[in-house]
Structure formats: C-alpha cells, structure tokens
PDB file of C-alpha atoms in Angstrom:
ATOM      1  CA  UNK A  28      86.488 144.285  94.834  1.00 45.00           C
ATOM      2  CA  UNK A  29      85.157 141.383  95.347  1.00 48.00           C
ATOM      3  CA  UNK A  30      85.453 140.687  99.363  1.00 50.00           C
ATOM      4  CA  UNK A  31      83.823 145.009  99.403  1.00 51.00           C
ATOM      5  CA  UNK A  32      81.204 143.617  97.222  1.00 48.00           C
ATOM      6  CA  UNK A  33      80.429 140.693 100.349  1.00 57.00           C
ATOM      7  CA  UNK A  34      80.698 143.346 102.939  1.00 58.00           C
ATOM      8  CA  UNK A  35      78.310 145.711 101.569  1.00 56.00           C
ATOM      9  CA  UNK A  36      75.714 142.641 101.050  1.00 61.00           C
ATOM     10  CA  UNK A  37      76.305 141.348 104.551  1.00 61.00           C
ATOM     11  CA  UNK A  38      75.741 144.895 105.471  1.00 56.00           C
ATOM     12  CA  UNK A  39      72.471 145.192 104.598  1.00 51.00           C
ATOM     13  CA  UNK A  40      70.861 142.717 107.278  1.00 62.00           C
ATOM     14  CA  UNK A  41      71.324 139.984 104.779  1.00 70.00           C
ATOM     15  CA  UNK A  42      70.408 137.594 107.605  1.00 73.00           C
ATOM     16  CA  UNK A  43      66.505 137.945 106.793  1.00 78.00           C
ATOM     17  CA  UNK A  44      67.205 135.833 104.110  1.00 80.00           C
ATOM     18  CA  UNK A  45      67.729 132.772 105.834  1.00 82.00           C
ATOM     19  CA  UNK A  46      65.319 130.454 107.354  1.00 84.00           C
ATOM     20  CA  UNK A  47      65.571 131.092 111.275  1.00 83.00           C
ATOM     21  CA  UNK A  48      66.433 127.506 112.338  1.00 82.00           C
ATOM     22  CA  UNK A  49      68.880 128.783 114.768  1.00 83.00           C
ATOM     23  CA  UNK A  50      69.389 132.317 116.552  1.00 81.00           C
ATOM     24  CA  UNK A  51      72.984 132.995 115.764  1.00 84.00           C
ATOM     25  CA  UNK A  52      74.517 136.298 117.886  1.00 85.00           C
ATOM     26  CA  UNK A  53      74.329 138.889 115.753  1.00 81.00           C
ATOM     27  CA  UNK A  54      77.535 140.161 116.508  1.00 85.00           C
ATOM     28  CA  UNK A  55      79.925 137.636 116.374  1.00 91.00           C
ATOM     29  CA  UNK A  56      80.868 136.421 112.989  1.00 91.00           C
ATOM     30  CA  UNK A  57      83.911 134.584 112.193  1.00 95.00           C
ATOM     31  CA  UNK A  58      85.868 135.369 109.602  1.00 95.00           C
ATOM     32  CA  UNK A  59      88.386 132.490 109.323  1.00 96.00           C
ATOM     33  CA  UNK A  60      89.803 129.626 111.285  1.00 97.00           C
ATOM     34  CA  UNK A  61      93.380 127.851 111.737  1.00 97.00           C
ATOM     35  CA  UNK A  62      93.738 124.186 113.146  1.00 97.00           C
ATOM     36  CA  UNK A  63      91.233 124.062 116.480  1.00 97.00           C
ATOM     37  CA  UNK A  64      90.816 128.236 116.502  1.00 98.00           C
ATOM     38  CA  UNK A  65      88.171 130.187 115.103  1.00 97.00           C
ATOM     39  CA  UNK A  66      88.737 133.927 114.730  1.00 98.00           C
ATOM     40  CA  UNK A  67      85.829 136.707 115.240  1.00 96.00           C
ATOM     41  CA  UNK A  68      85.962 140.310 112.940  1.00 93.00           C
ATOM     42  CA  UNK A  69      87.449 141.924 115.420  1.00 94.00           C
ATOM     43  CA  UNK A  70      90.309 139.205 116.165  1.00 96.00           C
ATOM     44  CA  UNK A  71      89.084 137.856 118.962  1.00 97.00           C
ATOM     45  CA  UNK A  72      90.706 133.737 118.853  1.00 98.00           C
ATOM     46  CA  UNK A  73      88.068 130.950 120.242  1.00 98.00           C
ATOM     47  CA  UNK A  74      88.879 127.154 120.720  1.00 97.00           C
ATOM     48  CA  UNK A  75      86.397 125.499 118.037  1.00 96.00           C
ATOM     49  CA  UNK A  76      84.945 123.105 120.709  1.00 91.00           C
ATOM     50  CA  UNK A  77      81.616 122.907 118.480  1.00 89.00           C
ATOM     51  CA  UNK A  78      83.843 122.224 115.420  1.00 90.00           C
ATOM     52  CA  UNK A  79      80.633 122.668 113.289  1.00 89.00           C
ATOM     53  CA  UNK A  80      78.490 120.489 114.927  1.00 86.00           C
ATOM     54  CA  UNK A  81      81.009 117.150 114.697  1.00 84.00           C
ATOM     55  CA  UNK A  82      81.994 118.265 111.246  1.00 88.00           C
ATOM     56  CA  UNK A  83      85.144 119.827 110.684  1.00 91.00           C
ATOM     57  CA  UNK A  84      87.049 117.448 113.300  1.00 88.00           C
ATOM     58  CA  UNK A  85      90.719 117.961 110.999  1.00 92.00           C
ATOM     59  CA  UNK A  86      90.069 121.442 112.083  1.00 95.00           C
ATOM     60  CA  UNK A  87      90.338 124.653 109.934  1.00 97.00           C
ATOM     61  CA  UNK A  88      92.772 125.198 107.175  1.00 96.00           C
ATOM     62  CA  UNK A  89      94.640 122.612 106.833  1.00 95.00           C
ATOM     63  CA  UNK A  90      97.730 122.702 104.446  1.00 96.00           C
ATOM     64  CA  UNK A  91      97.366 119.302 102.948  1.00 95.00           C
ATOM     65  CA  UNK A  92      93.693 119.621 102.658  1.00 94.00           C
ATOM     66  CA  UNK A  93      93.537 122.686 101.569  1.00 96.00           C
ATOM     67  CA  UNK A  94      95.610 121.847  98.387  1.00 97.00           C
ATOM     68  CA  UNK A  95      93.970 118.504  97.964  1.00 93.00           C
ATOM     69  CA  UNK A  96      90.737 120.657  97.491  1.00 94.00           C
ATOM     70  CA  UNK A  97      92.501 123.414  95.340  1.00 96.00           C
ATOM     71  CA  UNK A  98      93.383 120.166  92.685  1.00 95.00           C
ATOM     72  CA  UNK A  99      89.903 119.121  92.870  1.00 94.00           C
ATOM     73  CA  UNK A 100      88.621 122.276  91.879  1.00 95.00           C
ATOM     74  CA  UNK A 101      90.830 122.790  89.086  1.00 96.00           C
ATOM     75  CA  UNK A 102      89.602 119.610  87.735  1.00 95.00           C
ATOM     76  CA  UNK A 103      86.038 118.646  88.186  1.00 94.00           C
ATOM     77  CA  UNK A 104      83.283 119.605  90.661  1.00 92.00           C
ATOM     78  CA  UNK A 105      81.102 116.524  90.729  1.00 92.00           C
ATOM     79  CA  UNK A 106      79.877 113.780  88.302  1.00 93.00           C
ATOM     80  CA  UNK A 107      77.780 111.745  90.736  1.00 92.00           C
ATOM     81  CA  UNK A 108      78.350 108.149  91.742  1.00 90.00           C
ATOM     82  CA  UNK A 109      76.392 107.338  88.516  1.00 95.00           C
ATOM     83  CA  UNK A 110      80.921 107.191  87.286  1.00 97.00           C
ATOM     84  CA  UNK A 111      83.454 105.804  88.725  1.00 96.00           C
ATOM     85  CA  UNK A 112      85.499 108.413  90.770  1.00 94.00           C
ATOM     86  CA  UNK A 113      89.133 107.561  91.293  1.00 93.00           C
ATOM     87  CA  UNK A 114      89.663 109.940  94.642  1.00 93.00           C
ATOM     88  CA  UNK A 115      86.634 108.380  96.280  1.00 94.00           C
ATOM     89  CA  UNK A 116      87.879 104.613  95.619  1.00 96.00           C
ATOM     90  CA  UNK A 117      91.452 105.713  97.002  1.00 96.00           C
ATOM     91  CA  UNK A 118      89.826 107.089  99.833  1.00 95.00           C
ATOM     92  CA  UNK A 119      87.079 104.165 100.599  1.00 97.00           C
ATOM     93  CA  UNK A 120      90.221 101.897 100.368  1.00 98.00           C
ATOM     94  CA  UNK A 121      92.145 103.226 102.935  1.00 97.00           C
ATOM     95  CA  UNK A 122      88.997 103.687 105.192  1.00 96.00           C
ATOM     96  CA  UNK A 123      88.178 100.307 104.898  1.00 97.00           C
ATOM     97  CA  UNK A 124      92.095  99.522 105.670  1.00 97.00           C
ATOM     98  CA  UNK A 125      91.920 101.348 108.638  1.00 96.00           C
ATOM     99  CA  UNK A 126      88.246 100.378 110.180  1.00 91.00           C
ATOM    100  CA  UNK A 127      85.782  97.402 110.716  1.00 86.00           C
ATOM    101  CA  UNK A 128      83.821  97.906 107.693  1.00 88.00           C
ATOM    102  CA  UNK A 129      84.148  96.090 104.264  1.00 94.00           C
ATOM    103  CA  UNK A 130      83.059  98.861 102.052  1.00 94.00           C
ATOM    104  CA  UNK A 131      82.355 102.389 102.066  1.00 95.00           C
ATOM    105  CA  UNK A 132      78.719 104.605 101.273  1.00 95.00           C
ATOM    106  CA  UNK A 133      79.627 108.146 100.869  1.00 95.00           C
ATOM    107  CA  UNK A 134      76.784 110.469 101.711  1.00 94.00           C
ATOM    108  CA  UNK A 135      76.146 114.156 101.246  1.00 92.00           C
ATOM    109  CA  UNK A 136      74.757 114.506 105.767  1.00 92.00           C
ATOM    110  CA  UNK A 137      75.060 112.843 108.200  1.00 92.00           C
ATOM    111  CA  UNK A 138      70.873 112.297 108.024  1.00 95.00           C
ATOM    112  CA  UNK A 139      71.386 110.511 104.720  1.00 96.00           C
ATOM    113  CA  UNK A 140      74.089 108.490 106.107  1.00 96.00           C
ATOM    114  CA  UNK A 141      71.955 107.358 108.468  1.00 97.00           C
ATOM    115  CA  UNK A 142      69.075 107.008 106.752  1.00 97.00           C
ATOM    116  CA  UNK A 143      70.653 104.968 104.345  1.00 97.00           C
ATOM    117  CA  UNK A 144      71.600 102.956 107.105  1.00 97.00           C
ATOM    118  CA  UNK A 145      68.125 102.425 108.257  1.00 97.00           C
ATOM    119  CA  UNK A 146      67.084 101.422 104.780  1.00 97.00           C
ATOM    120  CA  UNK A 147      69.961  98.662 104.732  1.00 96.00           C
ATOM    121  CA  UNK A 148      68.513  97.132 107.799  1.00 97.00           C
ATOM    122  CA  UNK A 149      65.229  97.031 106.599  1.00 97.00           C
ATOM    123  CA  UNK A 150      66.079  96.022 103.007  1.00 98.00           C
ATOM    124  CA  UNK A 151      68.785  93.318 104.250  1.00 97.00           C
ATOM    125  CA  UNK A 152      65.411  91.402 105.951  1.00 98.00           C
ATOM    126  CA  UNK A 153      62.859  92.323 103.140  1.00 97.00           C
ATOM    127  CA  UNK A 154      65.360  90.535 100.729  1.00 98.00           C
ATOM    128  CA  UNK A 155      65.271  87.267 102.785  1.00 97.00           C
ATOM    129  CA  UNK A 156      61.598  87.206 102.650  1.00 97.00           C
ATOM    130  CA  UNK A 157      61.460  88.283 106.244  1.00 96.00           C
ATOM    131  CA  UNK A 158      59.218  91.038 105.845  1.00 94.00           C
ATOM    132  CA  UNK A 159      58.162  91.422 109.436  1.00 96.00           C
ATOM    133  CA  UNK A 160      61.662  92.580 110.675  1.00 97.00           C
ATOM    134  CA  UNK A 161      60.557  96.010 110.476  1.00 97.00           C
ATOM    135  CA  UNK A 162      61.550  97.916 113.463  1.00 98.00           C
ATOM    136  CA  UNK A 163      64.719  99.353 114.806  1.00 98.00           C
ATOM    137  CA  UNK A 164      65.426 100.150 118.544  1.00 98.00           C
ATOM    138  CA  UNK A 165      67.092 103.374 118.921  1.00 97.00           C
ATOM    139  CA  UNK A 166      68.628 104.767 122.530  1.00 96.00           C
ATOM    140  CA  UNK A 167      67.730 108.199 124.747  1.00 95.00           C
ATOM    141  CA  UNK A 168      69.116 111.164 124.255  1.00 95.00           C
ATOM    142  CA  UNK A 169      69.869 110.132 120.931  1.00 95.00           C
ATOM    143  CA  UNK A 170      70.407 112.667 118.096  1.00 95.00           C
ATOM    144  CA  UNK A 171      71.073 110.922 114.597  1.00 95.00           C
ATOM    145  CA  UNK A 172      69.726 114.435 112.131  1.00 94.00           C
ATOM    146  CA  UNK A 173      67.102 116.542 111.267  1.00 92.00           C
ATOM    147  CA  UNK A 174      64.860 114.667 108.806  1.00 94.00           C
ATOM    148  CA  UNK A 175      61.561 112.609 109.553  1.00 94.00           C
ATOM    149  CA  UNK A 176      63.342 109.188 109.674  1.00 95.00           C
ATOM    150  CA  UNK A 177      66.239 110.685 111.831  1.00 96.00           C
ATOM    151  CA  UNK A 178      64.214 111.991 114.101  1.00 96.00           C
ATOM    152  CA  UNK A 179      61.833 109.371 115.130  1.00 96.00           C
ATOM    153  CA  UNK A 180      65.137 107.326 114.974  1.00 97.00           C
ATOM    154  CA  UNK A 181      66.194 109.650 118.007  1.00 96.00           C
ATOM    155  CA  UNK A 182      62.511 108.958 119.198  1.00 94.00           C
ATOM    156  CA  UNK A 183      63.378 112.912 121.043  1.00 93.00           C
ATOM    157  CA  UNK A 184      58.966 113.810 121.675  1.00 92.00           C
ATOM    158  CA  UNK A 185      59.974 117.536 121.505  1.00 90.00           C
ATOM    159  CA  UNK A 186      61.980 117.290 118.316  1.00 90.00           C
ATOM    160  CA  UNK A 187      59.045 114.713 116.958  1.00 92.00           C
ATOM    161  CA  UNK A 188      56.174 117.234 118.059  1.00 91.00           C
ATOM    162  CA  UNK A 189      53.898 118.357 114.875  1.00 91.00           C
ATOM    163  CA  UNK A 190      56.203 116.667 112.450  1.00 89.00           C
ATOM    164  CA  UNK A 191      56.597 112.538 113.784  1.00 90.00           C
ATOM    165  CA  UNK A 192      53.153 110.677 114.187  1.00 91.00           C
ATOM    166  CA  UNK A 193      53.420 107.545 115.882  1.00 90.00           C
ATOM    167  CA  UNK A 194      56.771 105.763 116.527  1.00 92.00           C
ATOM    168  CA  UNK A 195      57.545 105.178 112.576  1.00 95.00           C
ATOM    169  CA  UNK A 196      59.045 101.705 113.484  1.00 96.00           C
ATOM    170  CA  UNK A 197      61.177 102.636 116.235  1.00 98.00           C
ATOM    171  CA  UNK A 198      61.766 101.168 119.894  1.00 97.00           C
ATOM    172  CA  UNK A 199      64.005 102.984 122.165  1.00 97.00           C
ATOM    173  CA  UNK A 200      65.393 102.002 125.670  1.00 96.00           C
ATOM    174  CA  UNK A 201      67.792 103.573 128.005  1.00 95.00           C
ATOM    175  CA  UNK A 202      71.216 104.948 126.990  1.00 93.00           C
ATOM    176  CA  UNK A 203      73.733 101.992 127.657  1.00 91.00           C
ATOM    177  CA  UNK A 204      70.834  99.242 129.405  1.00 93.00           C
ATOM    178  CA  UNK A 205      71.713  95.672 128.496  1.00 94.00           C
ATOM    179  CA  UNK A 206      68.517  94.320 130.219  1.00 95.00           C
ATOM    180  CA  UNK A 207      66.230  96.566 128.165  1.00 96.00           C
ATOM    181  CA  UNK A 208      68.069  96.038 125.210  1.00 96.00           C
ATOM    182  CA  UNK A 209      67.410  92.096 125.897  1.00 96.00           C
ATOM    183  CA  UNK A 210      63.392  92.679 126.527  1.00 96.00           C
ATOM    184  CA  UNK A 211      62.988  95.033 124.150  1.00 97.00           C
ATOM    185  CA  UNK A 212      64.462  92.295 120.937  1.00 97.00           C
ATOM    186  CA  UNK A 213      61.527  90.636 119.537  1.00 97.00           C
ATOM    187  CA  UNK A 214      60.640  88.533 116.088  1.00 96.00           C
ATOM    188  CA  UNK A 215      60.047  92.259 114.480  1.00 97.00           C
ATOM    189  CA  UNK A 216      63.409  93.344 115.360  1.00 98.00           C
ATOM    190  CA  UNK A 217      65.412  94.225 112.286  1.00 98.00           C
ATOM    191  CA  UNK A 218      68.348  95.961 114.082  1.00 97.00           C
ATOM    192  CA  UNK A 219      69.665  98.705 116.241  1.00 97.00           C
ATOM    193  CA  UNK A 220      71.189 102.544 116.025  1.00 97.00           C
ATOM    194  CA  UNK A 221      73.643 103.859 118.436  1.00 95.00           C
ATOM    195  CA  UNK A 222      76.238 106.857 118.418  1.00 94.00           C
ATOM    196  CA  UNK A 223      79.341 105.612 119.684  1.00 91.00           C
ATOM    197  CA  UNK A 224      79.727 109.131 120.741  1.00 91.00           C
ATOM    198  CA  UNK A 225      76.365 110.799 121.785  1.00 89.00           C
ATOM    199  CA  UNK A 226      76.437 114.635 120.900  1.00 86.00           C
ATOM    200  CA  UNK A 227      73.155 116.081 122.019  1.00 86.00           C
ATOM    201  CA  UNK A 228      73.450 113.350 124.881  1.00 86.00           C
ATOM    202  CA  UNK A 229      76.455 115.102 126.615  1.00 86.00           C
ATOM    203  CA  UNK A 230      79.345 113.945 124.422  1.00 84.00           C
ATOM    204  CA  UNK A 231      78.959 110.287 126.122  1.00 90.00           C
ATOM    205  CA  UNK A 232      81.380 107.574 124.849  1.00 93.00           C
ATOM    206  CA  UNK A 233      79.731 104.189 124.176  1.00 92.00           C
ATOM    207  CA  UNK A 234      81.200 101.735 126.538  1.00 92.00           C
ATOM    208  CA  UNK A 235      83.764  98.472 124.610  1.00 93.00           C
ATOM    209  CA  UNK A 236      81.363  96.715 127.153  1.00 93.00           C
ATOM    210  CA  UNK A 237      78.329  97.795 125.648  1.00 93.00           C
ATOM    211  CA  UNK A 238      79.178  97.435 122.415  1.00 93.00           C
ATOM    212  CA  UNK A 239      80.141  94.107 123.081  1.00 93.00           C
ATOM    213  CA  UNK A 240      76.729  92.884 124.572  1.00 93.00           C
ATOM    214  CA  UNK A 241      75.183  94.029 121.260  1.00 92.00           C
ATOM    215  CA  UNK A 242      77.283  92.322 118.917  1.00 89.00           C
ATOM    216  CA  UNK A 243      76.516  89.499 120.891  1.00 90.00           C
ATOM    217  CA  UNK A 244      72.706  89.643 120.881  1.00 87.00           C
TER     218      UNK A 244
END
C-alpha cells in the first residue's frame, strides 16, 4: 500500500514542489542501487560515476552498512552533540587511527565542514591576539559548497554573482602554483583551503609535491 501510495504522489508532477536548483531528466529516475550501479524504472544498470556528488563513495547498499543503520534506527535517531554519543567516539577513534588528524568534527555538509574549518583558522589567530590574520587564500577552479562563505572560499565570479560582494577575506592563486602561493602569503594571512581532489576542477589530484611546499610555508 504504501510504495502505490508513493507512485500515485510521484505521479502527479510532484516535481513542482521542489526548488529548481538543478534540471534533473524527467525521465530517468532511479529506483535503487547495488555497490557502484544505479538502476533506472525500467532496469536499465548505470556505473554511479557521480556517486552523489562525492557522497556515497562505499557505494549503494551495502550489507554491513545497511544493518549498522537498521540498529541505529531501532534505537535512537539523534540527540545532538550537546551528549555524548558512543558510535560517533568509536568511529572518530578509528578515523583518527587511520589519518593525520588528532580529533574528529562531525558535520551535517560538506559546506559546514568547511565552514567550520574556516572559522578554526580565523578563531585559532583571534585567540592569540592576532586579530589581523584574517584572510584565507583559496585555489581556481575550486568548489568547497553552496553557502556564502563556501563560495567566496571557491572565489568562482559566476557562482559569486548577485549573492558574494567583495572578496569576503579570500585570496586565490592558480591551481597547484608554488610561486603565487609564496607572493600571495602576507602578515594578514591566516591560512589556506585546498581539495586534495578537485571535483568541479576536473577530478584533479593534489600533487605529494604540492602539498609538501605548503606544509612547509
């Protein structure tokens, strides 16, 4: 009853409803996925390439995931980080185990992620009295989310048009240019935001070399 219930809705051009950020095909809709394959109404298999825009990179369905979820739900939804939450230290643990990083900020987007980032930088100098490290220098063809700090981050002028004024505190240089990078730093420098993967950028790897040279500036 219920999934006849969804198809009658859908039915009924239930796509006016939603905000038209993006022009999805009309007639393609997927109706469920398995490991890197999405599959369309009519059965039609596609290689998830897109993988929801650098989201679902364990792919679709997974068994062990799917049941970790299942447990979840049958337990509790969400009690903010205001509580401790046993699953997320587990999981911060072993992240921090397996990375460079000494602790772990779980976010809700990638945009807050980021922009949570951006306020560490800023508050890491403004804490040490050094109040004029303000700006951040950001790279072309950048893409780092959709809100107004992300995007002048990103410093793209068509995604900043009508909604950015001004640079917002934000240098950028060319993709992967040590000798910008080195005339750019200045006394207001507070840091500097990078993909190690660019997406809108091509899907462009961040050289060892690279990151290297900015470690050591």
């Amino acid at each position: 009853m219920k999934g006849k219930i969804i198809e009658e809705e859908v039915s009924l051009n239930s796509r006016k409803a939603l905000w038209p950020n993006y022009s999805p095909p009309a007639e393609l809709v997927f109706t469920h996925g398995v490991g890197s394959e999405l599959f369309s109404e009519s059965g039609q298999a596609y290689l998830d390439f897109l993988s929801g825009i650098a989201v679902t990179s364990f792919g679709h369905s997974h068994p062990h995931l799917n049941e970790a979820l299942k447990q979840q739900a049958d337990k509790v939804w969400h009690v903010s980080n205001l509580f401790r939450i046993p699953e997320a230290e587990v999981l911060a643990t072993r992240l921090v185990q397996e990375s460079f990083a000494d602790n772990v900020f779980f976010a809700n987007s990638g945009a807050e992620a980021v922009e949570a980032g951006l306020k560490a930088i800023r508050g890491y100098h403004a804490a040490r009295g050094d109040n004029k490290r303000t700006r951040i220098i950001g790279f072309s063809d950048s893409f780092h989310g959709r809100t107004m700090a992300t995007v002048a981050a990103a410093g793209n002028k068509s995604h900043m048009q009508n909604f950015v004024p001004g640079d917002q505190g934000f240098d950028h240089i060319e993709w992967g240019n040590v000798e910008a990078l080195k005339n750019v730093i200045s006394d207001s420098t507070a840091g500097i935001i990078l993909e190690t993967v660019q997406g809108e950028g091509g899907i462009r790897p961040v050289t060892q070399k690279f990151l290297a040279s900015i470690r050591e500036l």
